[in-house]
Coordinates of C-alpha atoms in Angstrom, one line a residue:
Chain A
M1 CA -35.4 -27.4 81.5
T2 CA -38.0 -24.7 81.3
Q3 CA -36.5 -21.2 81.6
V4 CA -38.0 -18.7 84.1
P5 CA -35.7 -15.7 84.1
N6 CA -35.5 -13.9 87.5
D7 CA -35.7 -10.4 86.1
L8 CA -39.1 -10.8 84.6
K9 CA -42.7 -10.7 86.0
Y10 CA -45.3 -13.3 85.0
T11 CA -49.0 -13.9 84.8
Q12 CA -51.3 -16.8 85.5
N13 CA -51.9 -17.1 81.8
H14 CA -48.2 -17.7 81.0
E15 CA -47.3 -14.3 79.7
W16 CA -44.0 -12.6 80.8
V17 CA -43.6 -8.9 81.4
R18 CA -40.3 -7.0 81.3
L19 CA -40.2 -3.5 82.9
E20 CA -38.2 -1.3 80.6
G21 CA -37.9 1.5 83.2
D22 CA -39.4 4.1 80.9
G23 CA -43.0 3.5 81.8
Q24 CA -43.1 0.8 79.1
V25 CA -43.3 -2.9 79.4
T26 CA -42.5 -5.7 76.9
I27 CA -44.8 -8.7 76.8
G28 CA -44.4 -12.2 75.4
V29 CA -45.3 -15.8 76.3
T30 CA -43.2 -17.9 78.6
D31 CA -40.9 -20.8 77.7
H32 CA -43.4 -23.1 79.5
A33 CA -46.2 -21.7 77.3
Q34 CA -44.3 -22.2 74.0
E35 CA -43.4 -25.7 75.1
S36 CA -47.1 -26.5 75.8
L37 CA -48.2 -24.9 72.5
G38 CA -45.7 -26.7 70.3
D39 CA -44.5 -25.4 67.0
L40 CA -45.9 -21.9 66.4
V41 CA -47.1 -21.1 62.9
F42 CA -48.9 -17.8 63.2
V43 CA -49.0 -14.7 65.4
E44 CA -51.7 -12.0 65.3
P45 CA -50.5 -9.0 67.4
P46 CA -52.6 -6.0 68.3
E47 CA -52.2 -2.9 66.1
A48 CA -49.7 -0.4 67.2
G49 CA -51.5 2.5 68.7
A50 CA -54.3 0.4 70.1
I51 CA -55.5 1.1 73.6
V52 CA -55.8 -2.1 75.6
R53 CA -57.1 -2.9 79.0
A54 CA -55.7 -5.3 81.6
E55 CA -56.9 -8.9 81.3
E56 CA -58.0 -8.2 77.7
A57 CA -57.1 -10.8 75.0
C58 CA -55.2 -8.7 72.6
A59 CA -53.0 -11.1 70.6
V60 CA -53.4 -14.6 69.2
V61 CA -50.6 -17.2 68.9
E62 CA -51.3 -20.3 66.9
S63 CA -49.4 -23.5 67.0
V64 CA -49.8 -26.3 64.5
K65 CA -52.6 -27.6 66.6
A66 CA -54.5 -24.8 68.2
A67 CA -55.0 -21.0 68.7
S68 CA -54.4 -19.4 72.0
D69 CA -55.1 -15.9 73.2
V70 CA -52.4 -13.7 74.7
Y71 CA -53.8 -11.5 77.5
T72 CA -52.3 -8.1 78.4
P73 CA -51.8 -8.0 82.1
V74 CA -51.6 -4.2 82.0
S75 CA -53.6 -1.3 80.5
G76 CA -52.2 1.2 78.2
E77 CA -51.2 2.0 74.6
V78 CA -49.5 -0.5 72.3
V79 CA -46.4 1.4 71.2
E80 CA -44.7 -1.3 69.3
I81 CA -45.3 -4.8 68.0
N82 CA -42.7 -7.4 67.0
E83 CA -43.2 -7.4 63.2
T84 CA -40.7 -10.1 62.5
L85 CA -43.1 -12.6 64.0
A86 CA -45.3 -12.2 61.0
D87 CA -42.8 -14.1 58.9
S88 CA -41.0 -16.0 61.7
P89 CA -43.5 -17.0 64.4
E90 CA -41.1 -19.8 65.3
L91 CA -39.0 -17.2 67.1
I92 CA -41.4 -17.6 70.0
N93 CA -40.3 -21.3 70.2
T94 CA -36.6 -20.6 69.8
D95 CA -36.2 -17.4 71.9
P96 CA -39.4 -16.8 73.9
Y97 CA -37.8 -14.1 76.1
G98 CA -35.7 -12.4 73.5
E99 CA -36.5 -12.2 69.8
G100 CA -39.9 -13.9 70.4
W101 CA -41.3 -10.8 72.3
I102 CA -44.8 -9.9 71.1
M103 CA -45.7 -6.3 72.0
R104 CA -44.6 -3.2 74.0
I105 CA -47.1 -1.2 76.0
Q106 CA -47.0 2.3 77.5
L107 CA -48.3 1.8 81.0
A108 CA -51.5 3.7 81.9
D109 CA -51.5 2.5 85.5
A110 CA -48.2 1.3 87.0
S111 CA -50.0 -0.1 90.1
E112 CA -51.3 -2.9 87.8
L113 CA -47.8 -4.3 87.9
D114 CA -48.3 -5.2 91.6
T115 CA -50.6 -8.1 90.6
L116 CA -47.9 -9.9 88.6
L117 CA -46.1 -12.9 89.8
D118 CA -42.3 -12.9 90.4
A119 CA -40.2 -15.7 89.0
A120 CA -40.4 -17.9 92.2
A121 CA -44.2 -17.7 92.2
Y122 CA -44.4 -18.5 88.5
Q123 CA -42.0 -21.4 88.9
E124 CA -44.4 -22.7 91.6
L125 CA -47.4 -22.2 89.4
I126 CA -46.0 -24.3 86.5
A127 CA -44.7 -26.9 88.9
D128 CA -48.3 -27.3 90.3
E129 CA -49.6 -27.7 86.7
G130 CA -47.3 -30.5 86.2
Chain B
M1 CA -56.6 -42.8 84.2
S2 CA -55.5 -43.2 80.5
Q3 CA -54.9 -46.5 78.9
K4 CA -51.3 -47.2 77.8
T5 CA -50.2 -48.8 74.5
P6 CA -47.4 -51.4 74.5
L7 CA -45.1 -48.6 73.4
Y8 CA -45.9 -46.2 76.2
D9 CA -42.6 -46.5 78.0
Q10 CA -40.8 -45.9 74.7
H11 CA -42.6 -42.6 74.2
V12 CA -41.9 -41.4 77.7
A13 CA -38.3 -42.4 77.5
A14 CA -38.0 -40.4 74.2
G15 CA -39.3 -37.3 75.9
A16 CA -42.6 -37.3 74.1
R17 CA -45.2 -34.8 75.1
M18 CA -48.0 -37.1 76.2
V19 CA -51.7 -36.2 75.8
D20 CA -55.0 -38.0 76.5
F21 CA -56.6 -39.1 73.2
A22 CA -59.9 -41.0 73.5
G23 CA -58.9 -42.3 76.8
W24 CA -55.3 -43.3 75.8
A25 CA -52.0 -41.7 76.8
M26 CA -50.5 -41.0 73.4
P27 CA -47.5 -39.0 72.1
L28 CA -48.5 -35.6 70.7
H29 CA -44.9 -34.9 69.5
Y30 CA -41.4 -35.7 70.4
G31 CA -40.1 -32.2 70.3
S32 CA -41.3 -30.7 67.0
Q33 CA -44.4 -31.7 65.1
L34 CA -43.2 -29.8 62.0
A35 CA -39.9 -31.8 61.9
E36 CA -41.9 -35.1 62.3
H37 CA -44.2 -34.0 59.5
E38 CA -41.3 -33.3 57.2
R39 CA -39.6 -36.6 58.0
V40 CA -42.7 -38.5 56.8
R41 CA -42.9 -36.5 53.6
T42 CA -39.2 -36.9 52.7
G43 CA -37.9 -39.9 54.7
C44 CA -39.7 -42.2 57.1
G45 CA -41.8 -41.8 60.2
L46 CA -43.2 -44.2 62.8
F47 CA -46.5 -43.9 64.5
D48 CA -47.8 -45.9 67.4
V49 CA -51.5 -46.5 66.5
S50 CA -52.0 -49.3 69.0
H51 CA -54.9 -47.4 70.4
M52 CA -57.0 -48.4 67.4
L53 CA -59.4 -51.3 67.6
V54 CA -58.3 -54.5 65.9
T55 CA -61.1 -57.1 65.5
D56 CA -60.7 -60.5 63.8
L57 CA -63.6 -62.3 62.3
P58 CA -63.7 -65.7 60.5
A59 CA -64.5 -66.2 56.8
A60 CA -68.1 -66.9 57.9
A61 CA -68.5 -63.2 58.8
R62 CA -68.7 -62.4 55.1
G63 CA -72.5 -62.2 55.2
M64 CA -72.6 -60.2 58.4
L65 CA -70.1 -57.7 57.0
R66 CA -72.1 -57.3 53.8
T67 CA -75.0 -56.2 55.9
L68 CA -73.0 -54.1 58.3
L69 CA -70.7 -52.1 56.0
A70 CA -71.5 -49.5 53.4
N71 CA -68.7 -50.9 51.2
D72 CA -69.0 -54.5 50.0
V73 CA -66.6 -57.1 51.3
A74 CA -67.7 -59.3 48.3
K75 CA -65.3 -57.1 46.3
L76 CA -62.5 -59.0 48.3
D77 CA -63.9 -62.5 47.6
E78 CA -61.4 -63.2 44.8
R79 CA -58.7 -61.1 46.4
P80 CA -57.4 -62.6 49.6
G81 CA -54.5 -60.4 50.8
H82 CA -56.4 -57.2 50.0
A83 CA -58.2 -54.5 52.1
L84 CA -61.2 -52.3 51.6
Y85 CA -62.0 -48.9 53.2
S86 CA -65.6 -48.6 54.4
C87 CA -67.9 -46.7 56.6
L88 CA -70.1 -48.3 59.3
L89 CA -73.4 -46.4 59.3
N90 CA -76.3 -46.1 61.6
P91 CA -79.8 -46.7 60.2
Q92 CA -80.1 -42.9 59.4
G93 CA -77.1 -43.1 57.1
G94 CA -74.8 -41.3 59.6
V95 CA -71.3 -42.4 60.0
I96 CA -70.5 -44.3 63.2
D97 CA -66.9 -45.0 62.1
D98 CA -64.7 -45.4 59.1
L99 CA -62.5 -48.5 59.0
I100 CA -60.3 -50.8 57.0
V101 CA -61.3 -54.4 56.5
Y102 CA -58.5 -56.8 55.4
H103 CA -59.3 -60.1 53.7
R104 CA -56.5 -62.3 55.1
E105 CA -54.7 -64.7 52.9
E106 CA -55.2 -67.4 55.4
G107 CA -59.0 -66.7 55.5
G108 CA -61.1 -64.5 57.6
Y109 CA -61.2 -60.7 58.1
R110 CA -59.3 -58.3 60.2
I111 CA -60.9 -54.9 60.9
V112 CA -59.0 -51.9 62.1
S113 CA -61.2 -49.1 63.3
N114 CA -60.8 -45.8 65.3
A115 CA -59.9 -45.5 69.0
A116 CA -62.5 -42.9 69.7
T117 CA -65.3 -45.2 68.6
R118 CA -63.8 -48.3 70.1
E119 CA -66.7 -49.3 72.4
T120 CA -69.4 -48.6 69.9
V121 CA -67.8 -50.5 67.1
A122 CA -66.7 -53.4 69.3
E123 CA -70.3 -53.7 70.5
Q124 CA -71.8 -53.6 67.0
L125 CA -69.4 -56.2 65.7
S126 CA -69.8 -58.5 68.7
V127 CA -73.6 -58.3 68.7
A128 CA -73.8 -58.9 64.9
A129 CA -71.3 -61.8 65.3
A130 CA -73.2 -63.3 68.2
R131 CA -76.4 -63.1 66.2
A132 CA -74.8 -64.9 63.3
G133 CA -73.3 -67.4 65.6
I134 CA -69.7 -66.7 64.8
A135 CA -66.6 -65.8 66.8
C136 CA -65.5 -62.2 67.1
Q137 CA -62.1 -61.6 68.6
V138 CA -60.8 -58.2 69.8
R139 CA -57.0 -58.3 69.4
D140 CA -55.8 -56.4 72.4
D141 CA -52.8 -58.6 72.4
L142 CA -51.5 -56.8 69.3
A143 CA -49.6 -53.6 68.9
L144 CA -50.0 -51.5 65.7
I145 CA -47.2 -49.5 64.2
A146 CA -47.5 -47.4 61.0
V147 CA -44.3 -47.0 59.0
Q148 CA -44.8 -44.1 56.6
G149 CA -42.9 -42.2 54.0
P150 CA -40.9 -42.7 50.8
Q151 CA -38.2 -44.5 52.6
A152 CA -40.5 -47.0 54.3
V153 CA -39.8 -49.6 51.7
G154 CA -36.0 -49.4 52.0
L155 CA -36.3 -49.4 55.8
L156 CA -38.3 -52.7 55.9
E157 CA -35.9 -54.1 53.4
R158 CA -32.9 -53.3 55.6
C159 CA -34.8 -54.5 58.7
Y160 CA -35.9 -57.9 57.3
G161 CA -33.6 -58.6 54.4
D162 CA -34.8 -61.0 51.8
A163 CA -37.7 -62.0 54.0
A164 CA -39.2 -58.6 53.3
A165 CA -39.7 -59.4 49.6
P166 CA -43.5 -60.3 49.9
L167 CA -44.0 -57.0 51.9
L168 CA -42.2 -54.9 49.4
A169 CA -44.3 -56.5 46.6
L170 CA -47.6 -55.5 48.2
K171 CA -49.7 -53.1 46.2
P172 CA -51.6 -50.3 47.9
F173 CA -54.2 -51.9 50.2
G174 CA -52.5 -55.3 49.9
C175 CA -51.7 -57.2 53.0
H176 CA -49.6 -60.2 54.0
Q177 CA -48.8 -62.2 57.1
L178 CA -45.0 -62.5 57.6
G179 CA -44.4 -64.7 60.6
A180 CA -45.8 -62.8 63.6
L181 CA -46.2 -59.7 61.6
F182 CA -49.4 -58.7 59.8
C183 CA -48.5 -56.1 57.3
G184 CA -50.8 -53.9 55.2
R185 CA -49.7 -51.4 52.6
T186 CA -52.0 -48.8 54.1
G187 CA -51.7 -45.5 56.0
Y188 CA -53.0 -42.2 56.8
T189 CA -50.4 -39.8 55.6
G190 CA -50.6 -39.5 51.8
E191 CA -47.3 -41.3 51.5
D192 CA -46.3 -44.8 50.7
G193 CA -46.0 -47.0 53.8
F194 CA -47.1 -49.9 55.9
E195 CA -49.2 -50.6 58.9
I196 CA -47.9 -53.5 60.9
A197 CA -49.8 -55.4 63.6
L198 CA -47.6 -57.6 65.8
P199 CA -47.6 -59.2 69.2
A200 CA -47.5 -56.5 71.9
E201 CA -44.4 -57.9 73.5
Q202 CA -42.4 -57.5 70.2
A203 CA -43.5 -53.9 69.6
S204 CA -40.7 -52.2 71.5
E205 CA -38.0 -54.1 69.7
L206 CA -39.3 -53.3 66.2
W207 CA -39.9 -49.6 67.2
Q208 CA -36.3 -49.3 68.3
R209 CA -34.9 -51.2 65.4
L210 CA -36.7 -49.1 62.8
Q211 CA -35.4 -45.9 64.5
E212 CA -31.8 -47.3 64.4
L213 CA -32.4 -47.7 60.7
G214 CA -33.4 -44.1 60.3
A215 CA -37.1 -43.7 61.0
A216 CA -38.3 -40.9 63.2
P217 CA -41.0 -41.5 65.9
C218 CA -43.9 -39.2 65.1
G219 CA -46.8 -38.2 67.3
L220 CA -50.5 -37.5 66.9
G221 CA -49.8 -33.9 65.9
A222 CA -48.0 -34.9 62.7
R223 CA -50.5 -37.6 62.1
D224 CA -53.2 -35.0 61.9
S225 CA -51.3 -32.4 59.8
L226 CA -50.3 -35.2 57.4
R227 CA -53.8 -36.6 57.0
L228 CA -55.2 -33.1 56.5
E229 CA -52.7 -32.4 53.7
A230 CA -53.5 -35.8 52.2
G231 CA -57.2 -34.7 52.3
L232 CA -58.2 -37.7 54.4
N233 CA -61.2 -37.5 56.6
L234 CA -61.1 -37.8 60.3
N235 CA -64.2 -39.3 61.9
G236 CA -65.7 -36.8 64.3
N237 CA -64.5 -33.9 62.1
E238 CA -65.5 -34.5 58.5
M239 CA -68.2 -36.9 59.4
D240 CA -70.2 -38.1 62.4
E241 CA -73.5 -39.9 63.2
T242 CA -75.4 -37.0 61.7
I243 CA -73.4 -36.8 58.5
S244 CA -73.7 -39.3 55.7
P245 CA -70.7 -40.5 53.6
L246 CA -72.2 -38.8 50.6
E247 CA -72.0 -35.5 52.4
A248 CA -68.4 -36.2 53.6
G249 CA -66.8 -36.8 50.2
L250 CA -67.0 -40.6 50.8
G251 CA -69.6 -41.5 48.2
W252 CA -67.0 -43.6 46.4
T253 CA -66.9 -46.0 49.4
V254 CA -70.6 -46.8 49.2
A255 CA -71.2 -49.9 47.1
W256 CA -74.6 -49.5 45.6
E257 CA -74.4 -52.6 43.5
P258 CA -75.7 -55.2 43.9
S259 CA -78.9 -53.3 44.6
E260 CA -80.4 -56.1 46.7
R261 CA -77.6 -55.9 49.3
D262 CA -79.4 -54.2 52.1
F263 CA -76.7 -52.8 54.3
T264 CA -77.4 -50.7 57.4
G265 CA -78.2 -47.1 56.3
R266 CA -78.9 -48.0 52.7
A267 CA -82.5 -46.7 52.6
A268 CA -81.5 -43.4 54.2
L269 CA -78.6 -42.9 51.7
E270 CA -80.9 -43.8 48.7
Q271 CA -83.4 -41.2 49.9
Q272 CA -80.7 -38.6 50.3
R273 CA -79.3 -39.4 46.9
A274 CA -82.8 -39.1 45.3
Q275 CA -83.5 -35.8 47.0
G276 CA -80.1 -34.4 46.2
L277 CA -77.4 -33.5 48.6
A278 CA -77.5 -30.2 50.5
C279 CA -73.7 -30.0 50.9
R280 CA -70.3 -31.3 49.8
L281 CA -66.8 -31.6 51.3
V282 CA -64.1 -29.4 49.7
G283 CA -60.6 -28.3 50.3
L284 CA -59.7 -24.7 51.0
V285 CA -56.3 -22.9 50.5
L286 CA -56.5 -19.7 52.6
D287 CA -54.9 -16.4 51.8
G288 CA -52.5 -15.1 54.4
R289 CA -51.1 -17.0 57.3
A290 CA -53.9 -17.3 59.8
P291 CA -55.1 -20.9 60.2
A292 CA -58.8 -21.7 60.0
R293 CA -59.9 -24.1 62.6
A294 CA -62.8 -26.7 62.8
G295 CA -66.1 -24.9 63.4
Y296 CA -65.2 -21.6 61.6
L297 CA -67.9 -20.2 59.4
V298 CA -67.5 -20.4 55.6
Q299 CA -69.4 -17.9 53.4
T300 CA -70.3 -18.7 49.8
E301 CA -72.7 -17.2 47.3
A302 CA -75.0 -20.2 47.8
G303 CA -75.0 -19.8 51.6
D304 CA -72.9 -20.7 54.7
G305 CA -70.7 -23.7 55.3
V306 CA -68.4 -24.8 58.0
V307 CA -64.7 -25.7 58.4
T308 CA -64.5 -29.3 59.5
S309 CA -60.7 -29.5 59.9
G310 CA -58.1 -26.8 59.4
G311 CA -54.6 -25.8 60.3
Y312 CA -51.2 -25.0 59.0
A313 CA -50.0 -27.2 56.2
P314 CA -46.2 -27.6 56.6
T315 CA -45.6 -28.8 53.0
L316 CA -47.5 -25.8 51.6
G317 CA -46.2 -23.4 54.2
G318 CA -49.6 -21.9 54.8
P319 CA -53.1 -22.6 56.1
I320 CA -55.5 -25.2 54.5
A321 CA -58.8 -26.6 55.6
L322 CA -61.5 -29.1 54.7
A323 CA -65.0 -27.6 54.7
R324 CA -68.6 -28.6 54.2
I325 CA -70.2 -26.0 51.9
P326 CA -73.6 -25.8 50.1
R327 CA -73.7 -28.2 47.1
Q328 CA -74.7 -25.4 44.8
A329 CA -71.7 -23.3 45.6
D330 CA -69.7 -23.4 42.3
E331 CA -67.5 -20.4 42.6
E332 CA -63.7 -20.7 42.8
T333 CA -63.3 -18.8 46.1
C334 CA -65.1 -18.3 49.3
Q335 CA -64.6 -16.5 52.6
V336 CA -63.6 -18.1 55.9
V337 CA -64.5 -16.0 59.0
I338 CA -61.5 -15.9 61.3
R339 CA -62.0 -14.0 64.5
G340 CA -64.7 -11.8 62.9
R341 CA -62.8 -11.1 59.8
P342 CA -63.5 -12.7 56.4
V343 CA -60.4 -14.2 54.8
S344 CA -60.5 -15.3 51.1
A345 CA -59.9 -19.0 50.3
R346 CA -59.5 -20.9 47.1
I347 CA -61.8 -23.9 46.8
V348 CA -59.9 -27.0 45.7
R349 CA -60.3 -30.7 45.4
P350 CA -58.2 -32.6 47.9
P351 CA -55.6 -34.0 48.3
F352 CA -53.5 -31.0 48.9
V353 CA -50.3 -33.1 49.0
R354 CA -49.7 -36.6 47.7
H355 CA -46.4 -38.5 47.6
G356 CA -44.4 -35.5 48.8
R357 CA -45.8 -33.2 46.1
V358 CA -48.2 -30.3 46.4
R359 CA -51.3 -31.0 44.2
V360 CA -53.3 -27.8 44.6

């Protein structure tokens, strides 16, 4: 069964966002996304310190079959990336909401969070996709 | 609405991720493509390839096939029970499809060709057959199961007991009819194995039985990563109707002798050969971990080329690719442009992996 934790926010592009409460958010791809992608073999995160804008493709995850962009739903500075993914991209398959996180961003504009989906809305979105 | 193979219900029941492939609902994987790939390299995997086109032609089709195919079925005259790999070309020398033609022991030919080109090839064969006044039978009543991997032999032995002896004795590209089963020692993985055509209504039983004996069902995902490691071409990637077999590393499948055999595309290939080829197909082993994908730019000192297939090679643990590069490029490395950044790659001669071992 696809996991959609209640304490996270979501995007239409199947990223999840965790509010860390210190003006920072952690971003990854959802369980539904990793299931669709299949076995992941490569992750290209943004560089720490990079300034990113909402809706921008700033990371790439590649499964055995194809490459997919990861979009940041919020603007800000990338303060940390998950370096373990370089050697263990499969963490996104095995623990998409935990050890498979991709990047942490210092929010530039907290109001951008208002556009995100809650768990119920995201659940509905993936149900519609079949 | 996708077409379904006789094994569709088996795939769905096994929880396969189903995708549309050339109008067919096919399994992409059953949980993990990497695990399936590994099973074929070290054990045994099963593939449903019933979406491929199976066409039967009588012995009288010999002349027609000698005109139609770039390889020469006359090579099989003295060898009933053997198969030949060939391209079917257009008059410009471009590849319409690649296929396997079996010369059956009981006489006649069986052709297995790709699903994506099903209509074009069926049309070509039926038109040529009608012109020659011979029968051409599309065998939609058959299912096709590939049993691949170093343990394929042992598995068939356990499945059929002593009756399997003639199958186990088959050499590569040999074929044999065993009761309702038509079995060829062929495959698309770089491993030993068999491809079995059997009545559709018997397919589920064999599929289940082989799993009980230890084979893993494998999807199109593993099929693609296995064939890429094996350095085997995929029609639509390494070749198409604008690419000749000579440019796709398939020159060895073109039978030039006898010179009077005038097969479709021959004049164009001869002209190409006389003028010299502009490009050739090579293997690439990339630095780093980022996979190259079909269509990515390749830079060499002799000019630009293109990746025709690329991805992560599970057996090598890194990215590999097939690429078409300028014929003159004779350096040992080149650059593949991945998202705007050049990545160094070693130019190698495929296969990358054969019989479980890395060759590059």
